[in-house]
């Protein structure tokens, strides 16, 4: 899929001030997740976001929690009283990049609430049984859950050729077309394209 620079995800990367986070991110990216791929024995992914205040690229290892083609990011911070910094980044700039092993894709972040949040708590606890303890330790903080939904790649546009006054798909050369070409006469699709001043094989898009 084509990654865009408009989201800011290809901007200046500022590594985490925490050495363990910096090292894990560097090891993970350099090895495609072979090194630095776990946290307390559980698999992690690398979450790339744009800083809410700085606008700089930030990277964090987060627990790998999946539900179908979606990923689930739980802003537990181990039960700390404040949300992790990456949560504010996702609120401000919801388009993110995720590396899962050697695979890198872009996603749209969406915070969930109500019944949907209860559902994703159940999903998350199947992957990491310590979340109930984190909720207790967080006290009055309502731990956010963010669902990361894949951004579909653009569908390739099928090339069309305008043939006379109608629109038609390029057709195969017939026996007569080949015979005409061999005898030096123009014919078939090649004649249509060349008479329009275009190289054979060029894609002609009709808008």
Tab-separated table of C-alpha atoms in Angstrom:
chain	number	residue	atom	x	y	z
A	1	UNK	CA	0.000	0.000	0.000
A	2	UNK	CA	1.086	3.571	-0.638
A	3	UNK	CA	2.021	5.412	2.543
A	4	UNK	CA	1.276	9.124	2.551
A	5	UNK	CA	3.389	11.959	3.874
A	6	UNK	CA	0.279	14.058	4.528
A	7	UNK	CA	-0.308	12.236	7.820
A	8	UNK	CA	3.076	13.379	9.172
A	9	UNK	CA	4.211	9.783	9.697
A	10	UNK	CA	7.256	10.278	7.488
A	11	UNK	CA	8.431	13.351	9.369
A	12	UNK	CA	11.302	13.725	11.822
A	13	UNK	CA	11.535	10.818	14.264
A	14	UNK	CA	12.366	11.694	17.863
A	15	UNK	CA	13.251	8.543	19.866
A	16	UNK	CA	11.808	8.030	23.334
A	17	UNK	CA	13.767	9.515	26.254
A	18	UNK	CA	13.393	6.113	27.950
A	19	UNK	CA	16.387	3.965	26.997
A	20	UNK	CA	14.556	0.634	27.174
A	21	UNK	CA	11.875	1.907	24.767
A	22	UNK	CA	14.469	3.347	22.352
A	23	UNK	CA	16.400	0.090	22.323
A	24	UNK	CA	13.357	-2.130	21.861
A	25	UNK	CA	12.046	-0.040	18.962
A	26	UNK	CA	15.450	-0.027	17.240
A	27	UNK	CA	15.919	-3.792	17.696
A	28	UNK	CA	12.389	-4.558	16.517
A	29	UNK	CA	12.615	-2.439	13.371
A	30	UNK	CA	16.097	-3.671	12.458
A	31	UNK	CA	15.139	-7.350	12.791
A	32	UNK	CA	11.530	-7.320	11.594
A	33	UNK	CA	10.334	-8.183	15.081
A	34	UNK	CA	12.746	-11.067	15.654
A	35	UNK	CA	14.552	-9.065	18.348
A	36	UNK	CA	12.620	-6.926	20.818
A	37	UNK	CA	9.374	-8.617	19.840
A	38	UNK	CA	8.061	-9.400	23.317
A	39	UNK	CA	7.241	-7.719	26.608
A	40	UNK	CA	7.056	-9.972	29.657
A	41	UNK	CA	6.861	-12.914	27.276
A	42	UNK	CA	3.943	-11.538	25.221
A	43	UNK	CA	4.255	-10.279	21.614
A	44	UNK	CA	4.293	-6.550	20.920
A	45	UNK	CA	3.904	-4.321	17.868
A	46	UNK	CA	5.505	-0.952	17.167
A	47	UNK	CA	3.040	1.928	17.160
A	48	UNK	CA	4.178	4.972	15.174
A	49	UNK	CA	2.261	8.171	15.840
A	50	UNK	CA	2.624	11.925	15.435
A	51	UNK	CA	3.210	13.905	18.621
A	52	UNK	CA	0.133	15.800	19.808
A	53	UNK	CA	2.184	18.897	20.694
A	54	UNK	CA	5.524	18.502	18.925
A	55	UNK	CA	4.279	17.146	15.596
A	56	UNK	CA	7.319	14.841	15.592
A	57	UNK	CA	7.183	11.120	14.868
A	58	UNK	CA	7.035	8.949	17.997
A	59	UNK	CA	7.362	5.172	18.319
A	60	UNK	CA	6.227	2.899	21.146
A	61	UNK	CA	6.051	-0.850	21.659
A	62	UNK	CA	2.500	-1.825	22.653
A	63	UNK	CA	0.879	-5.157	23.418
A	64	UNK	CA	-0.202	-7.060	20.320
A	65	UNK	CA	-3.991	-7.428	20.682
A	66	UNK	CA	-5.931	-8.363	17.554
A	67	UNK	CA	-9.602	-8.778	16.716
A	68	UNK	CA	-10.032	-9.871	13.115
A	69	UNK	CA	-8.222	-7.327	10.945
A	70	UNK	CA	-8.243	-4.733	13.738
A	71	UNK	CA	-5.704	-4.075	16.463
A	72	UNK	CA	-6.652	-2.923	19.946
A	73	UNK	CA	-4.531	-0.407	21.863
A	74	UNK	CA	-5.204	-0.257	25.606
A	75	UNK	CA	-3.832	2.920	27.220
A	76	UNK	CA	-3.261	1.238	30.565
A	77	UNK	CA	0.327	2.404	31.246
A	78	UNK	CA	0.501	-0.502	33.685
A	79	UNK	CA	-2.171	1.080	35.873
A	80	UNK	CA	-0.403	4.443	36.241
A	81	UNK	CA	-2.561	7.440	37.235
A	82	UNK	CA	-2.021	9.189	33.864
A	83	UNK	CA	-2.580	8.072	30.284
A	84	UNK	CA	0.489	7.137	28.220
A	85	UNK	CA	1.737	9.868	25.881
A	86	UNK	CA	0.874	7.902	22.745
A	87	UNK	CA	-2.831	8.105	23.629
A	88	UNK	CA	-2.838	11.908	23.283
A	89	UNK	CA	-1.022	11.497	19.969
A	90	UNK	CA	-3.766	9.226	18.619
A	91	UNK	CA	-6.485	11.641	19.724
A	92	UNK	CA	-4.748	14.552	17.972
A	93	UNK	CA	-3.546	12.594	14.916
A	94	UNK	CA	-5.605	9.411	14.480
A	95	UNK	CA	-3.768	8.127	11.414
A	96	UNK	CA	-1.004	5.847	12.655
A	97	UNK	CA	1.448	3.258	11.398
A	98	UNK	CA	1.828	-0.185	12.923
A	99	UNK	CA	4.645	-2.696	12.491
A	100	UNK	CA	3.706	-6.281	13.305
A	101	UNK	CA	6.758	-8.424	12.680
A	102	UNK	CA	7.965	-7.583	9.184
A	103	UNK	CA	4.564	-6.178	8.133
A	104	UNK	CA	4.035	-2.396	8.174
A	105	UNK	CA	0.599	-0.867	7.534
A	106	UNK	CA	-1.339	2.291	8.267
A	107	UNK	CA	-4.467	2.416	10.405
A	108	UNK	CA	-7.100	4.858	11.596
A	109	UNK	CA	-7.445	5.130	15.374
A	110	UNK	CA	-10.892	5.320	16.951
A	111	UNK	CA	-11.591	5.437	20.678
A	112	UNK	CA	-14.465	3.225	21.791
A	113	UNK	CA	-16.984	3.561	24.608
A	114	UNK	CA	-20.072	1.910	26.085
A	115	UNK	CA	-20.916	-1.623	24.978
A	116	UNK	CA	-18.194	-1.562	22.353
A	117	UNK	CA	-15.605	-0.742	24.992
A	118	UNK	CA	-16.854	-3.566	27.227
A	119	UNK	CA	-16.489	-5.926	24.286
A	120	UNK	CA	-12.903	-4.835	23.657
A	121	UNK	CA	-12.019	-5.120	27.343
A	122	UNK	CA	-13.013	-8.772	27.089
A	123	UNK	CA	-10.889	-9.150	23.958
A	124	UNK	CA	-7.891	-7.453	25.592
A	125	UNK	CA	-8.066	-9.552	28.752
A	126	UNK	CA	-7.797	-12.733	26.698
A	127	UNK	CA	-4.415	-11.497	25.468
A	128	UNK	CA	-3.153	-10.000	28.732
A	129	UNK	CA	-4.676	-11.230	32.012
A	130	UNK	CA	-3.188	-8.373	34.071
A	131	UNK	CA	-5.534	-5.711	32.670
A	132	UNK	CA	-8.086	-6.081	35.514
A	133	UNK	CA	-5.273	-5.362	37.971
A	134	UNK	CA	-4.207	-2.330	35.942
A	135	UNK	CA	-7.779	-1.012	36.062
A	136	UNK	CA	-7.757	-1.337	39.834
A	137	UNK	CA	-4.379	0.401	40.154
A	138	UNK	CA	-5.504	3.249	37.884
A	139	UNK	CA	-8.019	4.298	40.519
A	140	UNK	CA	-10.300	6.991	39.147
A	141	UNK	CA	-8.709	6.999	35.686
A	142	UNK	CA	-10.968	5.471	33.052
A	143	UNK	CA	-8.414	3.626	30.901
A	144	UNK	CA	-9.038	4.430	27.225
A	145	UNK	CA	-9.290	1.727	24.567
A	146	UNK	CA	-8.488	2.642	20.980
A	147	UNK	CA	-9.375	0.421	18.019
A	148	UNK	CA	-7.001	0.586	15.062
A	149	UNK	CA	-8.836	-0.041	11.804
A	150	UNK	CA	-6.900	-0.775	8.594
A	151	UNK	CA	-6.882	1.853	5.884
A	152	UNK	CA	-7.709	0.157	2.589
A	153	UNK	CA	-5.217	0.679	-0.245
A	154	UNK	CA	-6.395	2.626	-3.257
A	155	UNK	CA	-8.037	0.487	-5.929
A	156	UNK	CA	-6.044	0.634	-9.191
A	157	UNK	CA	-7.861	2.448	-12.001
A	158	UNK	CA	-8.558	0.301	-15.073
A	159	UNK	CA	-7.200	1.985	-18.228
A	160	UNK	CA	-9.789	2.734	-20.899
A	161	UNK	CA	-9.383	3.925	-24.478
A	162	UNK	CA	-11.845	6.309	-26.087
A	163	UNK	CA	-12.801	4.643	-29.371
A	164	UNK	CA	-14.615	7.063	-31.661
A	165	UNK	CA	-17.562	8.513	-29.753
A	166	UNK	CA	-17.914	5.577	-27.351
A	167	UNK	CA	-15.916	4.258	-24.441
A	168	UNK	CA	-14.538	0.749	-24.731
A	169	UNK	CA	-12.001	-1.532	-23.131
A	170	UNK	CA	-8.913	-2.295	-25.224
A	171	UNK	CA	-9.744	-5.389	-27.262
A	172	UNK	CA	-7.557	-8.251	-28.381
A	173	UNK	CA	-6.128	-8.143	-31.886
A	174	UNK	CA	-8.181	-10.204	-34.291
A	175	UNK	CA	-6.791	-12.279	-37.140
A	176	UNK	CA	-7.731	-9.470	-39.545
A	177	UNK	CA	-5.898	-6.926	-37.362
A	178	UNK	CA	-2.715	-8.980	-37.415
A	179	UNK	CA	-2.983	-9.501	-41.182
A	180	UNK	CA	-3.523	-5.760	-41.674
A	181	UNK	CA	-0.480	-4.921	-39.551
A	182	UNK	CA	1.666	-7.427	-41.458
A	183	UNK	CA	0.652	-5.842	-44.758
A	184	UNK	CA	1.521	-2.362	-43.501
A	185	UNK	CA	-2.055	-1.171	-43.092
A	186	UNK	CA	-3.326	0.279	-39.810
A	187	UNK	CA	-5.996	-1.515	-37.872
A	188	UNK	CA	-7.462	-2.473	-34.495
A	189	UNK	CA	-6.486	-0.949	-31.177
A	190	UNK	CA	-2.967	-0.089	-32.332
A	191	UNK	CA	-4.443	2.227	-34.987
A	192	UNK	CA	-6.768	3.904	-32.455
A	193	UNK	CA	-3.936	4.580	-30.018
A	194	UNK	CA	-1.435	5.729	-32.625
A	195	UNK	CA	-3.936	7.990	-34.380
A	196	UNK	CA	-4.561	9.695	-31.039
A	197	UNK	CA	-0.854	10.549	-30.852
A	198	UNK	CA	-0.107	8.078	-28.060
A	199	UNK	CA	2.493	5.357	-27.667
A	200	UNK	CA	1.202	1.806	-27.825
A	201	UNK	CA	0.960	0.432	-24.308
A	202	UNK	CA	0.323	3.816	-22.674
A	203	UNK	CA	-2.610	3.924	-20.263
A	204	UNK	CA	-5.298	6.389	-21.288
A	205	UNK	CA	-7.495	7.433	-18.383
A	206	UNK	CA	-10.883	8.942	-19.081
A	207	UNK	CA	-12.087	11.315	-16.374
